[in-house]
Amino acid sequence: MTAVSRRNWAGNITWHAERFAAPESVAELQALVAGAERVKAVGSGHSFSDIADTAGLLVSTAALPRDVERLGPHRVRVAAGVRYGELALELDRYGLASANLASLPHISVAGTVATGTHGSGVGNRSLATHVAALDLVTSTGELVTLRRGEDDFAGAVVGLGALGVVTAVELDVVPAFEVAVSVHEWLPFDVLLEHYEAVLAAAYSVSVFLDWSRPLRGQVWLKHRVDDGAPGVVDEPWFAAAEAGPRNPVPGISAENAVQQGGVPGPSFQRLPHFRLEMVPSNGEELQSEYFVAAADGPAALAALAPLADLIHPVLQVCELRRIAADDLWLSPSGGRDSAAFHFTWVPDLAAVLPVLERIEAALAPFDARPHWGKVFPMTADRLVEVYPRVPEFLSLAGRLDPRGAFANAWTGRHLGR
Ligand SMILES: Cc1cc2nc3c(=O)[nH]c(=O)nc-3n(C[C@H](O)[C@H](O)[C@H](O)COP(=O)(O)OP(=O)(O)OC[C@H]3O[C@@H](n4cnc5c(N)ncnc54)[C@H](O)[C@@H]3O)c2cc1C
């Protein structure tokens, strides 16, 4: 029998659930959900808040049959609890790949999709946009399938676990491709501000890391697609950042756990995450937050954070800048607008981090910054409904799919008013 962890990966949340279950069939899951007053699904537990918590029954989908089935040339059906790293290995056997990946390959497919998790790239949308259909067990225990193009689909994909338990998704995939990673340092902050979009568009996937120490400067990770004919270098006079030796995204940590760099081509799934699948990236001693603004506001929003550098730096492990293409999913952080994202990996001290987050939210308020659902943020329902304007439609969908409020929890109360 699969044991369900009593806490999240970071260890900052211990679940309040009265009961835990890891059903081995969808039928067993349906009966459990129908019989529970309060219930919630947990994926791989890589979120940093009580978003996956419940006062009732916490169900893991990890013990459901972990199938990856090929449905067509570029379509697969994947069980909810499969992790992206496992999926990548299966896809590779078919000569296929996910068009993009998040920084960590260990996260579950359903949890990733439910929170609008993303990688980077001006042409890359959130991983949730790869979903073509999803199977959902609703609070009556009924199994419903929602397909792209149908009413409710765009509302249900980034579902925050608030609509039901996803048992499987159909995903769009692409032919396998190779990527080469090169790391460059240092790009002065004023150069970054002036050429923000050019830097973030300089490769298929780009991340810029800063630790907000002075002098402010960025470390640029360029992830080039080997097959797209791009030169693989930034040939601009302002890009003086020299290629560095192997680096971990977190300053001072060994590069051993990080993906291969130095421009050596390799399968996309071994290059697009920052961390190697076969390694544990860290022991979870961190908290994370992330905010999304319109891409056009990226440089101004970054400049608005600069006066906070001396507040941010002491509680920060590393900050990462990324770009994500717009999508049409109601609660996607990049919904309706090409987005610039500002990610923060913090020291594991919520009391020290929260006041800094309040200042960051205030500095980014003029840009209607949206928090990442799976990370730590103080923003409450009254403001969230302004930055995520489709929250009312989502709440109405939740009311229809879960009229008895079985999937509501303290987190949905604070952040959605449900
Ligand atoms: C080291 C690290 C690196 C990360 N890198 C990135 C990154 O590059 N980009 C990014 O955007 N995010 C990143 N994240 C955040 C992470 O992707 C999200 O927190 C994501 O939700 C994790 O998936 P999970 O399976 O662990 O979800 P969980 O934390 O288990 O759950 C998150 C939400 O999904 C719901 N859920 C899970 N399974 C199901 C299901 N079967 N049916 C319905 N709802 C379900 C839960 O109820 C909950 O609401 C990172 C996190 C860590 C720890």
Short mmCIF file of C-alpha atoms and ligand atoms in Angstrom, two decimals:
data_model
loop_
_atom_site.label_atom_id
_atom_site.label_comp_id
_atom_site.label_asym_id
_atom_site.label_seq_id
_atom_site.Cartn_x
_atom_site.Cartn_y
_atom_site.Cartn_z
CA MET A 1 0.00 0.00 0.00
CA THR A 2 1.37 3.46 -0.92
CA ALA A 3 1.96 5.66 2.12
CA VAL A 4 0.82 9.26 1.79
CA SER A 5 3.30 11.78 3.19
CA ARG A 6 1.97 13.76 6.16
CA ARG A 7 3.66 16.96 4.98
CA ASN A 8 4.61 18.79 1.84
CA TRP A 9 8.06 18.44 0.24
CA ALA A 10 9.38 21.65 1.81
CA GLY A 11 8.19 20.45 5.23
CA ASN A 12 6.63 23.81 6.07
CA ILE A 13 3.10 22.39 5.94
CA THR A 14 1.84 19.42 7.94
CA TRP A 15 -1.52 18.31 6.54
CA HIS A 16 -4.53 18.69 8.83
CA ALA A 17 -6.33 15.80 7.16
CA GLU A 18 -8.15 13.33 9.41
CA ARG A 19 -7.60 10.50 6.93
CA PHE A 20 -5.18 9.64 4.13
CA ALA A 21 -5.72 7.29 1.21
CA ALA A 22 -3.92 6.23 -1.94
CA PRO A 23 -6.57 4.36 -3.96
CA GLU A 24 -5.34 1.83 -6.48
CA SER A 25 -8.23 2.15 -8.92
CA VAL A 26 -10.45 4.94 -10.19
CA ALA A 27 -13.52 3.08 -8.88
CA GLU A 28 -12.00 3.00 -5.38
CA LEU A 29 -11.21 6.71 -5.67
CA GLN A 30 -14.79 7.50 -6.77
CA ALA A 31 -16.23 5.71 -3.72
CA LEU A 32 -13.82 7.47 -1.38
CA VAL A 33 -14.61 10.91 -2.77
CA ALA A 34 -18.38 10.36 -2.70
CA GLY A 35 -18.19 9.20 0.92
CA ALA A 36 -16.05 12.05 2.24
CA GLU A 37 -17.47 15.26 3.66
CA ARG A 38 -14.24 17.10 2.85
CA VAL A 39 -11.62 15.80 0.43
CA LYS A 40 -8.59 17.01 -1.54
CA ALA A 41 -6.06 15.53 -3.94
CA VAL A 42 -2.34 15.84 -3.34
CA GLY A 43 0.22 15.32 -6.10
CA SER A 44 3.92 15.18 -5.31
CA GLY A 45 3.49 17.82 -2.56
CA HIS A 46 5.85 20.37 -4.11
CA SER A 47 3.61 23.35 -3.39
CA PHE A 48 4.63 25.61 -0.54
CA SER A 49 1.27 26.37 1.07
CA ASP A 50 -1.78 24.57 2.44
CA ILE A 51 -3.36 24.65 -1.05
CA ALA A 52 -3.56 20.83 -1.07
CA ASP A 53 -4.67 20.53 2.56
CA THR A 54 -8.08 19.40 3.80
CA ALA A 55 -9.83 18.89 7.09
CA GLY A 56 -11.16 15.55 5.80
CA LEU A 57 -9.64 12.98 3.44
CA LEU A 58 -6.38 13.63 1.60
CA VAL A 59 -6.11 11.40 -1.46
CA SER A 60 -2.95 10.77 -3.40
CA THR A 61 -3.18 9.60 -7.00
CA ALA A 62 0.29 8.07 -6.81
CA ALA A 63 -1.03 4.51 -6.47
CA LEU A 64 -3.42 4.68 -9.44
CA PRO A 65 -2.04 2.72 -12.40
CA ARG A 66 0.75 5.00 -13.71
CA ASP A 67 0.00 4.58 -17.38
CA VAL A 68 1.37 6.63 -20.25
CA GLU A 69 -0.55 5.65 -23.39
CA ARG A 70 0.12 6.96 -26.89
CA LEU A 71 -3.15 8.13 -28.47
CA GLY A 72 -1.88 9.66 -31.69
CA PRO A 73 1.25 11.06 -33.32
CA HIS A 74 1.42 13.96 -30.84
CA ARG A 75 -1.02 13.04 -28.10
CA VAL A 76 -0.62 10.90 -24.98
CA ARG A 77 -2.86 9.96 -22.10
CA VAL A 78 -1.10 10.20 -18.74
CA ALA A 79 -2.20 9.15 -15.26
CA ALA A 80 -2.47 12.11 -12.86
CA GLY A 81 0.22 10.98 -10.43
CA VAL A 82 2.96 10.44 -13.04
CA ARG A 83 5.90 12.79 -12.54
CA TYR A 84 7.23 14.84 -15.45
CA GLY A 85 10.60 13.11 -15.28
CA GLU A 86 8.95 9.69 -15.62
CA LEU A 87 6.75 10.99 -18.42
CA ALA A 88 9.79 12.34 -20.27
CA LEU A 89 11.47 8.93 -20.24
CA GLU A 90 8.31 7.25 -21.59
CA LEU A 91 7.88 9.91 -24.28
CA ASP A 92 11.50 9.55 -25.30
CA ARG A 93 10.88 5.87 -26.08
CA TYR A 94 8.32 7.05 -28.67
CA GLY A 95 10.63 9.78 -30.03
CA LEU A 96 8.42 12.41 -28.34
CA ALA A 97 8.88 15.13 -25.73
CA SER A 98 7.04 17.75 -23.75
CA ALA A 99 7.46 21.13 -25.50
CA ASN A 100 8.64 22.64 -22.25
CA LEU A 101 9.33 21.67 -18.65
CA ALA A 102 9.50 23.32 -15.23
CA SER A 103 12.78 23.63 -13.34
CA LEU A 104 12.15 20.43 -11.37
CA PRO A 105 11.33 17.10 -13.10
CA HIS A 106 10.02 15.46 -9.91
CA ILE A 107 6.61 17.22 -9.85
CA SER A 108 3.38 15.35 -10.68
CA VAL A 109 1.52 16.06 -13.89
CA ALA A 110 -1.85 16.80 -12.21
CA GLY A 111 -0.37 19.06 -9.52
CA THR A 112 1.67 20.92 -12.12
CA VAL A 113 -1.33 21.51 -14.33
CA ALA A 114 -3.61 22.44 -11.40
CA THR A 115 -1.37 25.37 -10.41
CA GLY A 116 -0.48 26.71 -13.87
CA THR A 117 3.16 25.68 -13.51
CA HIS A 118 5.48 26.85 -16.28
CA GLY A 119 9.00 26.80 -17.66
CA SER A 120 10.49 29.66 -19.66
CA GLY A 121 10.59 30.97 -23.23
CA VAL A 122 8.90 33.80 -25.10
CA GLY A 123 7.19 31.21 -27.30
CA ASN A 124 6.46 28.69 -24.54
CA ARG A 125 3.14 28.64 -22.74
CA SER A 126 2.43 27.16 -19.32
CA LEU A 127 2.50 23.35 -19.09
CA ALA A 128 -1.26 23.44 -18.41
CA THR A 129 -1.82 24.49 -22.03
CA HIS A 130 -0.60 21.06 -23.17
CA VAL A 131 -3.75 19.53 -21.68
CA ALA A 132 -6.25 18.51 -24.36
CA ALA A 133 -8.65 16.67 -22.03
CA LEU A 134 -8.93 15.75 -18.38
CA ASP A 135 -10.82 13.11 -16.39
CA LEU A 136 -12.19 14.47 -13.14
CA VAL A 137 -13.89 12.73 -10.23
CA THR A 138 -16.37 15.27 -8.86
CA SER A 139 -17.74 15.37 -5.33
CA THR A 140 -20.64 13.02 -6.17
CA GLY A 141 -18.04 10.44 -7.21
CA GLU A 142 -18.98 10.83 -10.86
CA LEU A 143 -16.15 10.64 -13.43
CA VAL A 144 -16.47 13.40 -16.04
CA THR A 145 -14.26 14.10 -19.05
CA LEU A 146 -13.71 17.69 -20.14
CA ARG A 147 -12.20 18.32 -23.57
CA ARG A 148 -10.53 21.38 -25.07
CA GLY A 149 -13.13 23.49 -26.87
CA GLU A 150 -15.99 22.43 -24.59
CA ASP A 151 -17.61 24.86 -22.13
CA ASP A 152 -15.87 24.79 -18.74
CA PHE A 153 -12.65 23.24 -20.08
CA ALA A 154 -10.63 26.48 -19.95
CA GLY A 155 -11.88 27.01 -16.41
CA ALA A 156 -11.18 23.49 -15.21
CA VAL A 157 -7.55 22.94 -16.28
CA VAL A 158 -5.88 25.25 -13.75
CA GLY A 159 -8.33 23.92 -11.18
CA LEU A 160 -6.33 24.41 -7.94
CA GLY A 161 -7.68 21.06 -6.72
CA ALA A 162 -10.93 22.90 -6.04
CA LEU A 163 -13.12 21.14 -8.62
CA GLY A 164 -12.43 17.45 -8.04
CA VAL A 165 -9.72 14.84 -8.37
CA VAL A 166 -8.09 14.57 -11.78
CA THR A 167 -7.31 10.95 -12.59
CA ALA A 168 -5.75 11.33 -16.05
CA VAL A 169 -5.00 13.96 -18.68
CA GLU A 170 -4.49 13.89 -22.42
CA LEU A 171 -1.42 15.96 -23.30
CA ASP A 172 -0.16 17.45 -26.54
CA VAL A 173 3.46 16.47 -27.09
CA VAL A 174 6.04 17.25 -29.76
CA PRO A 175 8.75 15.32 -31.62
CA ALA A 176 11.81 14.82 -29.42
CA PHE A 177 14.38 17.61 -29.70
CA GLU A 178 17.79 18.48 -28.33
CA VAL A 179 18.81 21.47 -26.24
CA ALA A 180 22.22 22.92 -25.31
CA VAL A 181 22.65 24.97 -22.12
CA SER A 182 25.21 27.71 -21.62
CA VAL A 183 25.52 29.85 -18.49
CA HIS A 184 26.85 33.40 -18.73
CA GLU A 185 27.86 35.84 -16.04
CA TRP A 186 27.65 38.65 -15.22
CA LEU A 187 25.13 40.89 -16.89
CA PRO A 188 24.98 44.29 -15.15
CA PHE A 189 21.51 45.23 -13.90
CA ASP A 190 21.25 48.36 -16.07
CA VAL A 191 22.07 46.29 -19.17
CA LEU A 192 19.44 43.77 -18.14
CA LEU A 193 16.84 46.52 -17.73
CA GLU A 194 17.68 48.12 -21.06
CA HIS A 195 17.71 44.86 -23.04
CA TYR A 196 15.26 42.92 -20.93
CA GLU A 197 13.15 41.43 -23.70
CA ALA A 198 16.15 40.70 -25.93
CA VAL A 199 17.85 38.79 -23.11
CA LEU A 200 14.73 36.79 -22.27
CA ALA A 201 14.17 36.05 -25.97
CA ALA A 202 17.78 35.08 -26.68
CA ALA A 203 17.12 31.32 -26.70
CA TYR A 204 14.27 28.80 -26.73
CA SER A 205 14.20 28.99 -22.94
CA VAL A 206 16.01 31.63 -20.87
CA SER A 207 16.37 32.14 -17.13
CA VAL A 208 18.17 35.03 -15.49
CA PHE A 209 19.27 34.47 -11.89
CA LEU A 210 19.97 37.29 -9.41
CA ASP A 211 20.67 37.17 -5.71
CA TRP A 212 19.96 40.91 -5.27
CA SER A 213 23.38 41.47 -3.66
CA ARG A 214 25.22 44.59 -4.75
CA PRO A 215 26.35 45.27 -7.38
CA LEU A 216 23.08 44.05 -8.88
CA ARG A 217 23.80 41.68 -11.75
CA GLY A 218 22.36 38.66 -13.48
CA GLN A 219 23.53 35.16 -14.39
CA VAL A 220 21.97 34.17 -17.71
CA TRP A 221 21.04 30.56 -18.56
CA LEU A 222 20.50 30.15 -22.30
CA LYS A 223 18.79 26.94 -23.38
CA HIS A 224 19.06 26.75 -27.16
CA ARG A 225 17.13 24.32 -29.31
CA VAL A 226 19.75 22.58 -31.40
CA ASP A 227 17.40 22.17 -34.39
CA ASP A 228 16.00 25.70 -34.74
CA GLY A 229 18.88 27.17 -36.72
CA ALA A 230 19.53 29.89 -34.13
CA PRO A 231 23.22 30.74 -33.64
CA GLY A 232 23.41 29.46 -30.05
CA VAL A 233 25.13 32.64 -28.86
CA VAL A 234 24.01 36.21 -28.14
CA ASP A 235 25.98 38.20 -30.67
CA GLU A 236 25.24 41.69 -29.34
CA PRO A 237 27.78 44.28 -28.22
CA TRP A 238 25.95 44.79 -24.89
CA PHE A 239 26.04 41.06 -24.04
CA ALA A 240 29.51 40.93 -22.49
CA ALA A 241 28.63 38.14 -20.04
CA ALA A 242 31.24 35.41 -20.51
CA GLU A 243 30.38 31.74 -20.43
CA ALA A 244 30.82 30.39 -16.92
CA GLY A 245 31.76 26.91 -15.70
CA PRO A 246 29.03 24.57 -14.42
CA ARG A 247 26.72 26.34 -12.00
CA ASN A 248 23.86 25.47 -9.65
CA PRO A 249 21.07 28.08 -9.88
CA VAL A 250 21.54 28.70 -6.16
CA PRO A 251 24.82 30.57 -5.53
CA GLY A 252 27.35 28.66 -3.47
CA ILE A 253 25.71 25.24 -4.05
CA SER A 254 27.54 22.53 -6.02
CA ALA A 255 26.64 22.20 -9.70
CA GLU A 256 26.50 18.41 -9.29
CA ASN A 257 22.68 18.38 -9.12
CA ALA A 258 22.25 20.82 -12.01
CA VAL A 259 21.76 19.84 -15.66
CA GLN A 260 24.75 19.60 -17.97
CA GLN A 261 25.94 22.96 -19.26
CA GLY A 262 28.83 24.14 -21.45
CA GLY A 263 26.76 23.98 -24.64
CA VAL A 264 26.76 20.16 -24.76
CA PRO A 265 23.60 19.10 -26.65
CA GLY A 266 21.31 16.58 -24.99
CA PRO A 267 17.67 15.47 -24.93
CA SER A 268 15.37 18.37 -24.03
CA PHE A 269 14.19 16.62 -20.86
CA GLN A 270 17.79 16.53 -19.61
CA ARG A 271 18.35 20.23 -20.31
CA LEU A 272 15.10 22.20 -19.87
CA PRO A 273 14.73 21.56 -16.11
CA HIS A 274 17.55 23.09 -14.04
CA PHE A 275 17.94 19.96 -11.93
CA ARG A 276 18.85 16.42 -12.96
CA LEU A 277 16.07 13.86 -12.73
CA GLU A 278 18.26 11.26 -11.05
CA MET A 279 19.35 13.66 -8.29
CA VAL A 280 17.44 15.15 -5.39
CA PRO A 281 17.74 18.89 -6.05
CA SER A 282 17.86 19.90 -2.40
CA ASN A 283 16.51 18.73 0.91
CA GLY A 284 13.52 21.05 0.67
CA GLU A 285 14.96 23.71 2.93
CA GLU A 286 13.41 26.58 1.08
CA LEU A 287 10.23 28.48 0.42
CA GLN A 288 9.24 29.85 -2.97
CA SER A 289 7.13 32.73 -4.32
CA GLU A 290 6.55 34.01 -7.83
CA TYR A 291 4.76 36.96 -9.44
CA PHE A 292 3.66 37.44 -13.04
CA VAL A 293 3.25 40.78 -14.83
CA ALA A 294 2.56 41.60 -18.48
CA ALA A 295 5.73 41.01 -20.49
CA ALA A 296 5.75 44.63 -21.64
CA ASP A 297 5.90 45.68 -17.98
CA GLY A 298 8.82 43.34 -17.21
CA PRO A 299 11.61 45.94 -17.13
CA ALA A 300 9.54 48.52 -15.21
CA ALA A 301 8.45 45.89 -12.68
CA LEU A 302 12.03 44.72 -12.24
CA ALA A 303 13.13 48.33 -11.73
CA ALA A 304 10.37 48.70 -9.11
CA LEU A 305 11.93 45.83 -7.15
CA ALA A 306 15.43 47.32 -7.16
CA PRO A 307 14.85 49.62 -4.14
CA LEU A 308 13.93 46.47 -2.16
CA ALA A 309 17.26 44.74 -2.90
CA ASP A 310 18.63 45.18 0.63
CA LEU A 311 15.43 43.73 2.10
CA ILE A 312 15.25 40.85 -0.35
CA HIS A 313 18.88 39.71 -0.34
CA PRO A 314 19.19 38.62 3.35
CA VAL A 315 16.22 36.19 3.12
CA LEU A 316 16.81 35.06 -0.46
CA GLN A 317 18.56 32.02 -1.88
CA VAL A 318 18.04 33.06 -5.49
CA CYS A 319 15.64 34.99 -7.74
CA GLU A 320 14.82 33.85 -11.29
CA LEU A 321 13.38 35.87 -14.16
CA ARG A 322 11.47 34.00 -16.88
CA ARG A 323 9.09 34.67 -19.80
CA ILE A 324 5.91 32.77 -20.55
CA ALA A 325 3.61 33.10 -23.57
CA ALA A 326 -0.06 33.98 -23.04
CA ASP A 327 -2.82 31.37 -22.83
CA ASP A 328 -6.60 31.32 -22.45
CA LEU A 329 -6.96 29.31 -19.24
CA TRP A 330 -9.07 31.22 -16.71
CA LEU A 331 -6.82 30.97 -13.66
CA SER A 332 -3.50 30.63 -15.44
CA PRO A 333 -0.98 33.16 -14.07
CA SER A 334 -0.10 33.84 -17.70
CA GLY A 335 -3.76 33.87 -18.79
CA GLY A 336 -4.56 36.56 -21.36
CA ARG A 337 -1.15 38.17 -21.39
CA ASP A 338 2.42 37.32 -22.41
CA SER A 339 4.10 37.36 -19.04
CA ALA A 340 7.33 38.18 -17.28
CA ALA A 341 7.71 36.15 -14.10
CA PHE A 342 9.77 36.99 -11.02
CA HIS A 343 10.50 33.92 -8.93
CA PHE A 344 12.08 33.92 -5.45
CA THR A 345 13.60 30.92 -3.65
CA TRP A 346 13.68 32.03 -0.02
CA VAL A 347 15.35 30.79 3.14
CA PRO A 348 12.90 28.54 5.05
CA ASP A 349 11.76 31.25 7.48
CA LEU A 350 8.20 32.32 6.73
CA ALA A 351 8.12 34.94 9.49
CA ALA A 352 11.14 36.69 7.94
CA VAL A 353 9.91 36.28 4.36
CA LEU A 354 6.30 37.46 4.76
CA PRO A 355 7.07 41.15 5.42
CA VAL A 356 9.31 41.16 2.35
CA LEU A 357 6.52 39.61 0.29
CA GLU A 358 4.16 42.37 1.46
CA ARG A 359 6.65 44.94 0.16
CA ILE A 360 7.08 43.07 -3.12
CA GLU A 361 3.32 42.88 -3.63
CA ALA A 362 3.05 46.62 -2.94
CA ALA A 363 5.89 47.41 -5.38
CA LEU A 364 4.31 45.23 -8.09
CA ALA A 365 0.70 46.35 -7.46
CA PRO A 366 0.78 48.97 -10.26
CA PHE A 367 1.46 46.09 -12.67
CA ASP A 368 -1.42 43.93 -11.39
CA ALA A 369 1.07 41.21 -10.48
CA ARG A 370 -0.44 37.76 -10.12
CA PRO A 371 1.02 35.29 -7.61
CA HIS A 372 1.88 31.68 -8.54
CA TRP A 373 -0.86 29.55 -6.97
CA GLY A 374 1.50 26.83 -5.72
CA LYS A 375 3.89 29.14 -3.90
CA VAL A 376 3.77 31.43 -0.86
CA PHE A 377 1.94 34.76 -1.15
CA PRO A 378 0.04 36.98 1.27
CA MET A 379 -2.45 38.37 -1.29
CA THR A 380 -6.04 37.70 -0.23
CA ALA A 381 -9.28 37.10 -2.12
CA ASP A 382 -10.31 40.77 -2.44
CA ARG A 383 -7.17 41.63 -4.43
CA LEU A 384 -6.82 38.28 -6.19
CA VAL A 385 -10.18 38.77 -7.89
CA GLU A 386 -8.82 42.01 -9.39
CA VAL A 387 -5.64 40.48 -10.79
CA TYR A 388 -7.33 37.21 -11.78
CA PRO A 389 -10.54 38.64 -13.28
CA ARG A 390 -12.02 35.23 -14.10
CA VAL A 391 -12.20 34.14 -10.44
CA PRO A 392 -16.01 34.75 -10.31
CA GLU A 393 -16.55 32.44 -13.31
CA PHE A 394 -14.28 29.88 -11.69
CA LEU A 395 -16.27 30.06 -8.46
CA SER A 396 -19.47 29.52 -10.39
CA LEU A 397 -17.88 26.47 -12.10
CA ALA A 398 -16.78 25.17 -8.67
CA GLY A 399 -20.34 25.66 -7.42
CA ARG A 400 -21.67 23.53 -10.28
CA LEU A 401 -19.04 20.76 -10.14
CA ASP A 402 -18.81 20.69 -6.34
CA PRO A 403 -22.10 22.08 -4.97
CA ARG A 404 -21.47 20.65 -1.48
CA GLY A 405 -18.06 22.36 -1.21
CA ALA A 406 -16.22 19.12 -0.51
CA PHE A 407 -13.04 20.43 -2.20
CA ALA A 408 -13.03 23.77 -0.36
CA ASN A 409 -10.35 24.23 2.30
CA ALA A 410 -8.78 26.98 4.39
CA TRP A 411 -6.66 28.05 1.39
CA THR A 412 -9.67 28.49 -0.91
CA GLY A 413 -11.36 30.42 1.89
CA ARG A 414 -8.46 32.88 2.22
CA HIS A 415 -7.63 33.24 -1.45
CA LEU A 416 -10.86 32.64 -3.35
CA GLY A 417 -13.55 33.39 -0.76
CA ARG A 418 -14.87 29.80 -1.09
C1 LIG B 1 12.14 22.71 -6.28
C2 LIG B 1 10.88 23.22 -6.94
C3 LIG B 1 10.96 23.77 -8.21
C4 LIG B 1 9.79 24.27 -8.82
N1 LIG B 1 9.91 24.80 -10.07
C5 LIG B 1 8.83 25.36 -10.66
C6 LIG B 1 8.94 25.93 -11.96
O1 LIG B 1 9.97 25.86 -12.61
N2 LIG B 1 7.84 26.53 -12.46
C7 LIG B 1 6.68 26.63 -11.78
O2 LIG B 1 5.73 27.22 -12.30
N3 LIG B 1 6.53 26.04 -10.57
C8 LIG B 1 7.58 25.41 -10.00
N4 LIG B 1 7.44 24.81 -8.77
C9 LIG B 1 6.11 24.77 -8.15
C10 LIG B 1 5.39 23.47 -8.48
O3 LIG B 1 5.42 23.22 -9.85
C11 LIG B 1 3.91 23.55 -8.09
O4 LIG B 1 3.84 23.78 -6.72
C12 LIG B 1 3.13 22.29 -8.47
O5 LIG B 1 1.80 22.43 -8.02
C13 LIG B 1 3.73 21.06 -7.88
O6 LIG B 1 3.00 19.91 -8.28
P1 LIG B 1 2.62 18.85 -7.17
O7 LIG B 1 2.17 17.62 -7.84
O8 LIG B 1 3.68 18.74 -6.17
O9 LIG B 1 1.34 19.57 -6.54
P2 LIG B 1 0.84 19.51 -5.02
O10 LIG B 1 1.65 20.44 -4.23
O11 LIG B 1 0.75 18.12 -4.55
O12 LIG B 1 -0.62 20.12 -5.21
C14 LIG B 1 -0.80 21.40 -5.75
C15 LIG B 1 -2.27 21.62 -6.11
O13 LIG B 1 -2.63 20.68 -7.13
C16 LIG B 1 -3.77 19.95 -6.71
N5 LIG B 1 -3.67 18.60 -7.23
C17 LIG B 1 -2.63 17.74 -7.17
N6 LIG B 1 -2.98 16.57 -7.73
C18 LIG B 1 -4.25 16.71 -8.15
C19 LIG B 1 -5.18 15.85 -8.79
N7 LIG B 1 -4.87 14.59 -9.13
N8 LIG B 1 -6.41 16.32 -9.07
C20 LIG B 1 -6.77 17.58 -8.73
N9 LIG B 1 -5.94 18.44 -8.12
C21 LIG B 1 -4.71 18.00 -7.84
C22 LIG B 1 -3.74 19.98 -5.19
O14 LIG B 1 -5.03 19.75 -4.64
C23 LIG B 1 -3.24 21.38 -4.95
O15 LIG B 1 -4.30 22.27 -5.03
C24 LIG B 1 8.55 24.25 -8.15
C25 LIG B 1 8.46 23.65 -6.88
C26 LIG B 1 9.62 23.13 -6.28
C27 LIG B 1 9.51 22.49 -4.94
#
